[in-house]
mmCIF file of C-alpha atoms and ligand atoms in Angstrom:
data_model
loop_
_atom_site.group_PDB
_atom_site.id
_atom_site.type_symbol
_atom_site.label_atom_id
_atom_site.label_comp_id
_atom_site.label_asym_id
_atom_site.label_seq_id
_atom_site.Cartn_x
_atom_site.Cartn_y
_atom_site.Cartn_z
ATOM 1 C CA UNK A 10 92.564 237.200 -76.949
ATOM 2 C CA UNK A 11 94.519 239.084 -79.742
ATOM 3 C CA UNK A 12 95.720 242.167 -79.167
ATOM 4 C CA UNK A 13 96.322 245.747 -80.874
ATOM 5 C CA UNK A 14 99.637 246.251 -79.963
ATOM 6 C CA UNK A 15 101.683 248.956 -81.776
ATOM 7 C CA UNK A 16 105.714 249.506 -81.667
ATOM 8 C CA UNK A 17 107.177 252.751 -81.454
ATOM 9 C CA UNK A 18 110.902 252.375 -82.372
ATOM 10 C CA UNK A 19 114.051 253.180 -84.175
ATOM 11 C CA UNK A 20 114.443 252.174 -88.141
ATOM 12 C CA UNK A 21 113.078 248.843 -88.484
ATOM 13 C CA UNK A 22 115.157 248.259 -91.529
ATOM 14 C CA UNK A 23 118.339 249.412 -89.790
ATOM 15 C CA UNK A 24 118.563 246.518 -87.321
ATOM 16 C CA UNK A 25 120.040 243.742 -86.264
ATOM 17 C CA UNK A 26 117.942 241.104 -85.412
ATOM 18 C CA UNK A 27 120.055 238.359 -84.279
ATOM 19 C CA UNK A 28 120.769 240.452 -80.937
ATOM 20 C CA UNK A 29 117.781 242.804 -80.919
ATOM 21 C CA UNK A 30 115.306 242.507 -78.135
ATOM 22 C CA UNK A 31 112.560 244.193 -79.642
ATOM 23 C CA UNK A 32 112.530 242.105 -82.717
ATOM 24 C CA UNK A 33 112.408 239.332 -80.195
ATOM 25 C CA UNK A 34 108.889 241.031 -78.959
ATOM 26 C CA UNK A 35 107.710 241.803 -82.025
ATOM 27 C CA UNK A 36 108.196 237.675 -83.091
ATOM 28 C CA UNK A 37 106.449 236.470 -79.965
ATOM 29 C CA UNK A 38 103.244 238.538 -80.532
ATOM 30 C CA UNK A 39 103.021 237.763 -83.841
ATOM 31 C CA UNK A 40 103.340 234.313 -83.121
ATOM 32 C CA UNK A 41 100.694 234.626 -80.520
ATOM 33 C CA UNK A 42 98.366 236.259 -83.095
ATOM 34 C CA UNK A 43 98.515 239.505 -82.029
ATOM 35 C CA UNK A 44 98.211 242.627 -84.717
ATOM 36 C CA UNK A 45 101.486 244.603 -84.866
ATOM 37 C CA UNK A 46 101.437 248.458 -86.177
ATOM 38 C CA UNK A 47 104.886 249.909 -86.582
ATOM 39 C CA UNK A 48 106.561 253.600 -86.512
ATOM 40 C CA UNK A 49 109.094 255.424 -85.727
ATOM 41 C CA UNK A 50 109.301 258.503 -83.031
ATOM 42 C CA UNK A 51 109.034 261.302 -85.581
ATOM 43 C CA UNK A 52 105.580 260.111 -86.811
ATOM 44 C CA UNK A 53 104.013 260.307 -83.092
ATOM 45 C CA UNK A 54 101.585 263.784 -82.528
ATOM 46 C CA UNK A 55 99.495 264.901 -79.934
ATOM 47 C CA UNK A 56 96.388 267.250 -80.536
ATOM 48 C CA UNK A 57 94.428 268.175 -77.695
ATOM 49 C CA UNK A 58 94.420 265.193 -75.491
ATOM 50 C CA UNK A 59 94.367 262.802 -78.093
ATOM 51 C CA UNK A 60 97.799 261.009 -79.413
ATOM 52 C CA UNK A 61 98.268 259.832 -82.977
ATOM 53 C CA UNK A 62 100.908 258.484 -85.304
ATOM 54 C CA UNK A 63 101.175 257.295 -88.968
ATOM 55 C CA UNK A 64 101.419 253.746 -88.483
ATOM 56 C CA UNK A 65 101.936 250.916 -91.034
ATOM 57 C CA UNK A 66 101.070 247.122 -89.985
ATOM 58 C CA UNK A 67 103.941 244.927 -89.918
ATOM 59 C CA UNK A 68 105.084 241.555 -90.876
ATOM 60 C CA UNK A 69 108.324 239.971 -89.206
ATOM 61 C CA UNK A 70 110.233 236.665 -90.182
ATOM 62 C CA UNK A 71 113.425 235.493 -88.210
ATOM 63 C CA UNK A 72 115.465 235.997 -91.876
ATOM 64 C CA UNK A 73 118.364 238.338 -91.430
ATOM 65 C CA UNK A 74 117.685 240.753 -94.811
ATOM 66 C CA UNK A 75 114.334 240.075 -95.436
ATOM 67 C CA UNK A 76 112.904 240.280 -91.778
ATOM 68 C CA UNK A 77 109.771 242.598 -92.221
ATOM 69 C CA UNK A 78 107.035 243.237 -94.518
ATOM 70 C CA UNK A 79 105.173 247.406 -94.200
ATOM 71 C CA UNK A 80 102.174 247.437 -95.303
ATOM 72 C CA UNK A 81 100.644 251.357 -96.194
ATOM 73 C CA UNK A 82 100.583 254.273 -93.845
ATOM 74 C CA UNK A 83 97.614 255.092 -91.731
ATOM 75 C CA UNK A 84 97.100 257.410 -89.038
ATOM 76 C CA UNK A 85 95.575 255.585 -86.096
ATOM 77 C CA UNK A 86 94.339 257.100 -82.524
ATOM 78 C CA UNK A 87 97.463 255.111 -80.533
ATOM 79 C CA UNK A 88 94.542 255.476 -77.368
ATOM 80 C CA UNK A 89 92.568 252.932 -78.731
ATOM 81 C CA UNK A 90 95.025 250.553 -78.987
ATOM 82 C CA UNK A 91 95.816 247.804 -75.993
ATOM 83 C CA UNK A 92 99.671 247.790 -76.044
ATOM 84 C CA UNK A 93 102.211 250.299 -77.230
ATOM 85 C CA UNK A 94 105.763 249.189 -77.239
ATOM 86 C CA UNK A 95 108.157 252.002 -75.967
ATOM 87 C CA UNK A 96 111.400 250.892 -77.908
ATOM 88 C CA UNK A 97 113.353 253.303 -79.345
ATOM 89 C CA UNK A 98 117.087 253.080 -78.104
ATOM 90 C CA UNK A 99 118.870 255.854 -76.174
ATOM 91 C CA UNK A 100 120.225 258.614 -76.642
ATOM 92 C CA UNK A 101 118.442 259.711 -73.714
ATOM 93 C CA UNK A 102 118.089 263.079 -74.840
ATOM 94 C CA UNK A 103 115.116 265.659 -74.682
ATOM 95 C CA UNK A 104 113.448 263.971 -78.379
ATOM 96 C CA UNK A 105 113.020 260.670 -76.405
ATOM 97 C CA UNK A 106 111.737 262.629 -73.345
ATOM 98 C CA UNK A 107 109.169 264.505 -75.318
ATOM 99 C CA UNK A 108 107.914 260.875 -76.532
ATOM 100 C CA UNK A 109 107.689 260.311 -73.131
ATOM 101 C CA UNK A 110 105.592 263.315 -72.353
ATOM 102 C CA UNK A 111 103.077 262.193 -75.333
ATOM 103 C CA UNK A 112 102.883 258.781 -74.708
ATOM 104 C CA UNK A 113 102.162 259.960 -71.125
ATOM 105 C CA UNK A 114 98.716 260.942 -72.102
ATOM 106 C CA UNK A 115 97.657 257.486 -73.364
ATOM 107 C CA UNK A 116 98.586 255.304 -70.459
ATOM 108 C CA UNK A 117 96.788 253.436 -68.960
ATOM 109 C CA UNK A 118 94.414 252.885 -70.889
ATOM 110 C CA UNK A 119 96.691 251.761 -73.109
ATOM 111 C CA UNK A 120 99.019 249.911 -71.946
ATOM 112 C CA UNK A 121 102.451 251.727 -72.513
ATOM 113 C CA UNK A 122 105.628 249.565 -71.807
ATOM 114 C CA UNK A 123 107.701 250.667 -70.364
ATOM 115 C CA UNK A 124 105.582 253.202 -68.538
ATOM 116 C CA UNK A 125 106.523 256.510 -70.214
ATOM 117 C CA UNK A 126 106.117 258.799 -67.342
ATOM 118 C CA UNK A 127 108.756 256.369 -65.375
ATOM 119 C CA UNK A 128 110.711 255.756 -68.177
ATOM 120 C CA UNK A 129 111.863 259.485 -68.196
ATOM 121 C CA UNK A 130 112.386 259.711 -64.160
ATOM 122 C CA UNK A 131 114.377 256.589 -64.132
ATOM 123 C CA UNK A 132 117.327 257.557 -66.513
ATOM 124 C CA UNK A 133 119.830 254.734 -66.604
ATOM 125 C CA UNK A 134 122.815 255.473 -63.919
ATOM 126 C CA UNK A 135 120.852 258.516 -61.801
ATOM 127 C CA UNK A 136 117.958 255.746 -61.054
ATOM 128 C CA UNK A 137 120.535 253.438 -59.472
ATOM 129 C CA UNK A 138 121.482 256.122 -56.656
ATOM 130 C CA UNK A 139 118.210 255.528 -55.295
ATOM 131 C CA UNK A 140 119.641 251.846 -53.982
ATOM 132 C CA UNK A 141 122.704 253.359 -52.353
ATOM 133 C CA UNK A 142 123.999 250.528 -51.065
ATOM 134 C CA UNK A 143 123.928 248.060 -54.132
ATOM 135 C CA UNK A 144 125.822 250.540 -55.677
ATOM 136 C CA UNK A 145 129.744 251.524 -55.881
ATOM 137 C CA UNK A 146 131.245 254.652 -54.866
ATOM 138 C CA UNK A 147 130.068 257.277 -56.895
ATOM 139 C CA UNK A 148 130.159 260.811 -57.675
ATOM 140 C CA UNK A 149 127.284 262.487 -60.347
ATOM 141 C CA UNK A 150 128.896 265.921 -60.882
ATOM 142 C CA UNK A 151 131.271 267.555 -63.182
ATOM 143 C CA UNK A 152 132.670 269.657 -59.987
ATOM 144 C CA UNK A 153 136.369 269.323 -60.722
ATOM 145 C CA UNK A 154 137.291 269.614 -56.515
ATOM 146 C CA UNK A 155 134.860 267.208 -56.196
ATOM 147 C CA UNK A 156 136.077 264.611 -58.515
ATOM 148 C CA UNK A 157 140.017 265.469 -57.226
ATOM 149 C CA UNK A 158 139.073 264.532 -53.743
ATOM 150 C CA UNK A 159 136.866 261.495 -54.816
ATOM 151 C CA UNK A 160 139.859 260.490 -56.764
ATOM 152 C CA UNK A 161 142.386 260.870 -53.679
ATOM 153 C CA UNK A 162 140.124 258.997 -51.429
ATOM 154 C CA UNK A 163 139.193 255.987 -53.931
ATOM 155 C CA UNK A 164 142.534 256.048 -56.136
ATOM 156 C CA UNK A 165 141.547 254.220 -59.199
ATOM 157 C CA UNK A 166 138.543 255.213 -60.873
ATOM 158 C CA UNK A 167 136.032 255.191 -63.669
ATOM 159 C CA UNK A 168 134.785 258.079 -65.640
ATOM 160 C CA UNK A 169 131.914 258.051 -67.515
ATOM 161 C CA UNK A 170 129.060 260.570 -69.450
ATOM 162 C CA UNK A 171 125.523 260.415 -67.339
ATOM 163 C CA UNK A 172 123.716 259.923 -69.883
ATOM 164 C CA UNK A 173 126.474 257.603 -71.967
ATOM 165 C CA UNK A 174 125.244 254.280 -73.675
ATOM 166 C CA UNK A 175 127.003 251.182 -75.223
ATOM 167 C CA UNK A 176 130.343 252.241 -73.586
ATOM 168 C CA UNK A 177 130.608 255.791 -75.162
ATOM 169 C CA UNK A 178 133.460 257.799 -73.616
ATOM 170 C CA UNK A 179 133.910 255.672 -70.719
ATOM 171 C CA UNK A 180 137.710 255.995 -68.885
ATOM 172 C CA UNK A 181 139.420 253.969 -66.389
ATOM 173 C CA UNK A 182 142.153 256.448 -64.553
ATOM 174 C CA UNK A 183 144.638 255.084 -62.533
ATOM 175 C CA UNK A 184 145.447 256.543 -59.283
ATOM 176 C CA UNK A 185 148.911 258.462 -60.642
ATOM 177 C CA UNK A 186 147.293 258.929 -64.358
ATOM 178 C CA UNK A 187 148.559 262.350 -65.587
ATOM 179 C CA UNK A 188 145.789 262.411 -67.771
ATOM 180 C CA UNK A 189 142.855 263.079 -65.840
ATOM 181 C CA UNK A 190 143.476 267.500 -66.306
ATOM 182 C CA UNK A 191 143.308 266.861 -69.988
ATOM 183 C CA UNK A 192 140.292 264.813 -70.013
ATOM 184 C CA UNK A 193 138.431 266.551 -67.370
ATOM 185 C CA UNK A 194 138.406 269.842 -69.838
ATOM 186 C CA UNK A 195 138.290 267.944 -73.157
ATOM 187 C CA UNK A 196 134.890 266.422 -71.273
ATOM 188 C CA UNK A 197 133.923 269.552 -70.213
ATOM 189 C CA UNK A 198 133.177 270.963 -74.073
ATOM 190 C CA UNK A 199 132.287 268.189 -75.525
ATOM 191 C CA UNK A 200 129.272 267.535 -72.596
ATOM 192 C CA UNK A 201 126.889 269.654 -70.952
ATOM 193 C CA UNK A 202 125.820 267.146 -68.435
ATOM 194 C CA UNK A 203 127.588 265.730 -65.136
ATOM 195 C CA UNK A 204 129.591 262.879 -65.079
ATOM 196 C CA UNK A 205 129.428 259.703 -63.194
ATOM 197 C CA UNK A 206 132.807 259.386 -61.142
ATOM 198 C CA UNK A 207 133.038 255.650 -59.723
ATOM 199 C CA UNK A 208 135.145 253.133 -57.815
ATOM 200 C CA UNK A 209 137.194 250.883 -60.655
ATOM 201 C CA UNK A 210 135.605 247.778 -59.574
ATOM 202 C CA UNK A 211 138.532 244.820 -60.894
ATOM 203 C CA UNK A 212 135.766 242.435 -60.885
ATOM 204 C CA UNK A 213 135.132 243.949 -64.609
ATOM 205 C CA UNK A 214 137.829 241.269 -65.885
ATOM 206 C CA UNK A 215 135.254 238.323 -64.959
ATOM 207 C CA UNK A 216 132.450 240.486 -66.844
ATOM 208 C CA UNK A 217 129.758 242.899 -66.510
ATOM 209 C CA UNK A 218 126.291 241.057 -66.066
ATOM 210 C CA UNK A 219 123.005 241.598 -67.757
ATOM 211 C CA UNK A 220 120.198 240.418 -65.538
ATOM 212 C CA UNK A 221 117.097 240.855 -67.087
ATOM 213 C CA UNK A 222 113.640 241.027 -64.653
ATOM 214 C CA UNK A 223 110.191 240.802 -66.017
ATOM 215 C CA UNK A 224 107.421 242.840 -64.015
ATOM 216 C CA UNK A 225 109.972 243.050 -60.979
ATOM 217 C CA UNK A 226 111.007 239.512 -60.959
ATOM 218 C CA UNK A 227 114.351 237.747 -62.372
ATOM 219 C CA UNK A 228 113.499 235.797 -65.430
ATOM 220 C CA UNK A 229 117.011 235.461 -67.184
ATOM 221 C CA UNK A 230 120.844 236.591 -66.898
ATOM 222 C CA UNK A 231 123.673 237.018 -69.890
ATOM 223 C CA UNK A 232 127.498 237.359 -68.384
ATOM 224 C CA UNK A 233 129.499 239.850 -70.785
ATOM 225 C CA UNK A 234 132.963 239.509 -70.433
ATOM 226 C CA UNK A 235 135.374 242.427 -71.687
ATOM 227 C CA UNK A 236 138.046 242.059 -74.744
ATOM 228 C CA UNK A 237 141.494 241.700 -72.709
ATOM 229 C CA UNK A 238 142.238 245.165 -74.153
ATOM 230 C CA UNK A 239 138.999 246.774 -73.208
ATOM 231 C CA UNK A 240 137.704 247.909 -70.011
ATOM 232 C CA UNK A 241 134.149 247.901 -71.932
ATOM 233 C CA UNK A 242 132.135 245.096 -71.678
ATOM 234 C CA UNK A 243 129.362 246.074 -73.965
ATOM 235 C CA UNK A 244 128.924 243.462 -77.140
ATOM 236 C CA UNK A 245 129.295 246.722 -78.852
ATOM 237 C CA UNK A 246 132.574 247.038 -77.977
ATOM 238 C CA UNK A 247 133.892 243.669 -77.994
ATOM 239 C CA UNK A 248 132.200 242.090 -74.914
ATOM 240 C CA UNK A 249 131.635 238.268 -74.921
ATOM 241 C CA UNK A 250 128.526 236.872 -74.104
ATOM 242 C CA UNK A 251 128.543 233.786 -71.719
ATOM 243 C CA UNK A 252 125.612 231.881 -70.304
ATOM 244 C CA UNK A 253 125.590 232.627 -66.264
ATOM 245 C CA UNK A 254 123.535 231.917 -62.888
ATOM 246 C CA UNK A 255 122.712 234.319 -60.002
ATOM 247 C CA UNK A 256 125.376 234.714 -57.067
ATOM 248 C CA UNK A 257 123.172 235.349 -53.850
ATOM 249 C CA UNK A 258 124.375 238.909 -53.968
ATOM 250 C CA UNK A 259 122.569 239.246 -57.242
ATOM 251 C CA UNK A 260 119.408 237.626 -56.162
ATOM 252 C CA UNK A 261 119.172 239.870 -52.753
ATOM 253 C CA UNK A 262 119.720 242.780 -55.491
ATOM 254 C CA UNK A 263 116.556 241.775 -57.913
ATOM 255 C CA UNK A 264 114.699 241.079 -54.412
ATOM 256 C CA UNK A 265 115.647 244.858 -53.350
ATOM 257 C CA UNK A 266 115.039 246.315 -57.054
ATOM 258 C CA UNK A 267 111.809 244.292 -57.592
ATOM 259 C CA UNK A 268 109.037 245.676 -55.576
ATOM 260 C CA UNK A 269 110.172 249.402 -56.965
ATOM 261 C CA UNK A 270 110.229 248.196 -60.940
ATOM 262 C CA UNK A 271 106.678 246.669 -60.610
ATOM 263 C CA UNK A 272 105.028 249.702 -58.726
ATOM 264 C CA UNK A 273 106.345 251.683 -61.661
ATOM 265 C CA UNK A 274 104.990 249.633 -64.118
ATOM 266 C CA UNK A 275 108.376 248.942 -65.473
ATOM 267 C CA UNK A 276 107.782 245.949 -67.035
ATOM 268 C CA UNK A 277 111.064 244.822 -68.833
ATOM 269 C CA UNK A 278 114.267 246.010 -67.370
ATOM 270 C CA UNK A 279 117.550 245.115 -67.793
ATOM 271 C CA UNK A 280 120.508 245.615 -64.844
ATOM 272 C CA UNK A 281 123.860 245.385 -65.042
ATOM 273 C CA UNK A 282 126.133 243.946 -62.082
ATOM 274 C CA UNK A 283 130.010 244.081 -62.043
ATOM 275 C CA UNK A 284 131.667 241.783 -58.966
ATOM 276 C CA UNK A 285 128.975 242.870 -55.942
ATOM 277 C CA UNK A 286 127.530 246.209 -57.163
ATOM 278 C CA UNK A 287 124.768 247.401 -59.315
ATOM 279 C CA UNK A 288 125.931 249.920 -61.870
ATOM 280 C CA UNK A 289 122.727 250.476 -64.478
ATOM 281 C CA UNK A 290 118.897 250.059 -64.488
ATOM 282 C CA UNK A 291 118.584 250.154 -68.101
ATOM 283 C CA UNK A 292 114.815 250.946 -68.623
ATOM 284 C CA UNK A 293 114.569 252.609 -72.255
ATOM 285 C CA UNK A 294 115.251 249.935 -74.653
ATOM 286 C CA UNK A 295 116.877 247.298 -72.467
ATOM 287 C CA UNK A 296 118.217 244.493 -74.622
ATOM 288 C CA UNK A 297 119.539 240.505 -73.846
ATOM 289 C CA UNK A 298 117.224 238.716 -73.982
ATOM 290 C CA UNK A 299 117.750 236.765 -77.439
ATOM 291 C CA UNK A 300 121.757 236.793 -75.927
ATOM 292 C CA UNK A 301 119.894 235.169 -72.968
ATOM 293 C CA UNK A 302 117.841 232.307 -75.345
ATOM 294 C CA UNK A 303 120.970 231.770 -77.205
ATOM 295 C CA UNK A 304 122.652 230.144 -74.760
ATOM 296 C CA UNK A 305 119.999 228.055 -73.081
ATOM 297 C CA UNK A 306 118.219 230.234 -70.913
ATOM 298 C CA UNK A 307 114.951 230.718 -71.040
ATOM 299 C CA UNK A 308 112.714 232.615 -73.408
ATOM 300 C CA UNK A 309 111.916 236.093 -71.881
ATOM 301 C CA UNK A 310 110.380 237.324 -75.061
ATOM 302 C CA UNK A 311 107.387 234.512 -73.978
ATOM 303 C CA UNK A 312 107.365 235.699 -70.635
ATOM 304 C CA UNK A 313 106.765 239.416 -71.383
ATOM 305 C CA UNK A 314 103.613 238.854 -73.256
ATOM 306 C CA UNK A 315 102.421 236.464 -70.706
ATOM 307 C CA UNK A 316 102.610 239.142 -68.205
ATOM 308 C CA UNK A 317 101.115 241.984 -70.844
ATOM 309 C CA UNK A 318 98.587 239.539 -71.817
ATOM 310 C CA UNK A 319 97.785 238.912 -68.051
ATOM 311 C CA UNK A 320 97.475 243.245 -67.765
ATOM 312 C CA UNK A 321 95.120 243.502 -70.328
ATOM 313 C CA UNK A 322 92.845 240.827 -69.318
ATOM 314 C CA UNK A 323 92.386 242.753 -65.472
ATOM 315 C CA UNK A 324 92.277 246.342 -67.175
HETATM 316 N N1 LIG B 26 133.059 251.209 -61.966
HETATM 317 C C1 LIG B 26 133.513 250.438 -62.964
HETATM 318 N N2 LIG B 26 134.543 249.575 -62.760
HETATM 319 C C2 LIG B 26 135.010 248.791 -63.757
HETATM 320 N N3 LIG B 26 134.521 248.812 -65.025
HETATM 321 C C3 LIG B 26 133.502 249.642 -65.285
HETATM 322 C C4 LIG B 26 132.936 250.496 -64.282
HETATM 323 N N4 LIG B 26 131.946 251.207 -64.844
HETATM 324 C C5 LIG B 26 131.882 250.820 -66.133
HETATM 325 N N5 LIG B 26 132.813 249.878 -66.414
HETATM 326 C C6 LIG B 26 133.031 249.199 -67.706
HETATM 327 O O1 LIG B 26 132.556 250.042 -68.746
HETATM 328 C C7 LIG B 26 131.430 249.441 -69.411
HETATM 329 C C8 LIG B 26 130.407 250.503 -69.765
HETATM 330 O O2 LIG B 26 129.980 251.206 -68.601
HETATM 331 P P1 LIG B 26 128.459 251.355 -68.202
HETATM 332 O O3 LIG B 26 128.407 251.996 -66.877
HETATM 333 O O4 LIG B 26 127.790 250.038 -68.333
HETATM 334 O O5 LIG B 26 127.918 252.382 -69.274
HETATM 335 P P2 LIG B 26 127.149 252.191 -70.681
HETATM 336 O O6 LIG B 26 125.836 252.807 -70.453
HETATM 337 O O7 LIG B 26 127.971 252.926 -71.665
HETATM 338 O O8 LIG B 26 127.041 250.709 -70.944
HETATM 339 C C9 LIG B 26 130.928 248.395 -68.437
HETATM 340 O O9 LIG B 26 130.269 247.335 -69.128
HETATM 341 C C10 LIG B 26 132.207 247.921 -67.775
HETATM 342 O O10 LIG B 26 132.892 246.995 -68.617
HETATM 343 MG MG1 LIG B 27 126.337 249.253 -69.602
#
């Protein structure tokens, strides 16, 4: 059965598509012969109870530079639609919350993925406090007694923004590291939020790994190993992917995480493991899984619309 399936999401022209995840999406239901509608956040309104945006149908092809066709603008009544696609990347920041409050409104009768309303409780790195013990030592504050006696008791740590993405701003301080006054008050203006204060975890040399799950069950895993003069292990920064298995660690993790992601109808999620601990539940825009098909695994893309397909047929 074809669906009406609309994408709300940063610049289509602006990305990437050999490593974009959505793009992935977006060529798996057009290959399955769904319709695909297309804009961006700033063209999404809501009168009354009813939500709207100017949407234009889309085309996509696999051809890096000519990967989209936009057809004309129309304004369309998103709640009569069976599948919005909640893509737009981080920042995390109160425009992408307010799409979350709109969206809100429409779900479930369409199907909003990820579910908007748990999209904007689950940010990132304060969602994965809720599984205390998958997780590293860690401090959310920006209490400066706090983080000197965190930092006595752990020695060498990692400091990072809450709400950071794609390794923004993210410091590794050594136990003696004369530089932590300075950074703690150059942090301090430049940020309004807390910081996440964590246990260096050494296992970062043999990489930070992307497992993806799909409706709260593992369907694929990407290994990102750092540059040797990085800490970072984004592909942003440098990071190297490598194809990868599950350790039995990480499968008791998805087995913990999975039961919680599927009651919150977060459908694709991506987490991010480093040695034995869980660090992120990326739930916004997660990305991988193209890294994931790239080198051999399987295709996740296919398995998302099986399980949206299977949604839609119950609701
Ligand atoms: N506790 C830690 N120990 C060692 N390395 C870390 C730690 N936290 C983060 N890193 C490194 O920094 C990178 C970015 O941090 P992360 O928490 O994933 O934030 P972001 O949202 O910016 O990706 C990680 O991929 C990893 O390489
Ligand atoms: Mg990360």
């Amino acid at each position: 059965m074809p669906l009406n399936v609309a994408v709300q999401m940063d610049p289509i022209e602006r990305i990437n598509i050999r490593g974009d995840s959505t793009f992935a999406l977006l060529l798996e239901a057009q290959s399955r012969g769904h319709s695909l509608s297309y804009y961006t956040p700033d063209r999404l309104t809501l009168r009354g109870t009813e939500v709207s945006a100017a949407v234009r149908p889309l085309k996509v092809r696999d051809q890096a530079g000519d990967h989209f066709t936009l057809g004309d603008p129309q304004l369309i009544d998103l709640g009569a639609l069976d599948v919005v696609l909640l893509r737009q990347d981080p920042p995390f920041d109160l425009a992408y919350i307010s799409t979350t409050h709109v969206l809100e409104r429409i779900q479930p009768r369409t199907l909003v993925v990820n579910d908007p309303a748990h999209v904007r409780n689950a940010p990132e790195k304060v969602f994965v406090t809720e599984f205390p013990d998958l997780m590293p030592p860690t401090l959310i504050t920006r209490d400066l007694e706090a983080i000197k006696a965190f930092r006595a008791e752990q020695g060498d740590i990692v400091m990072k923004p809450l709400y950071g993405k794609g390794g923004e701003a993210v410091f590794r301080l050594a136990r003696e590291d004369l530089n932590f006054g300075s950074l703690y008050d150059l942090f301090a203006t430049m940020f309004r939020e807390p910081w996440v204060v964590q246990k260096f975890l050494p296992a970062v040399k043999d990489g930070d790994k992307r497992i993806i799950l799909v409706d709260g069950e593992f369907a694929g895993a990407v290994n990102r190993v750092p540059a040797p003069d990085d800490l970072r292990s984004n592909m942003v920064r440098g990071g190297v992917p490598k194809a990868t298995d599950l350790s039995a660690r990480e499968r008791e993790i998805c087995a913990r995480l999975g039961p919680s992601l599927r009651e919150r109808g977060l459908l694709f999620v991506g987490i991010d493991v480093i040695g034995d601990y869980l660090t992120e539940i990326n739930v916004t825009s997660p990305t991988g899984i193209r890294a994931v098909k790239n080198l051999g695994g399987p295709d996740i893309a296919a398995l998302i619309w099986d399980k949206i397909e299977a949604k839609r047929k119950k609701a």
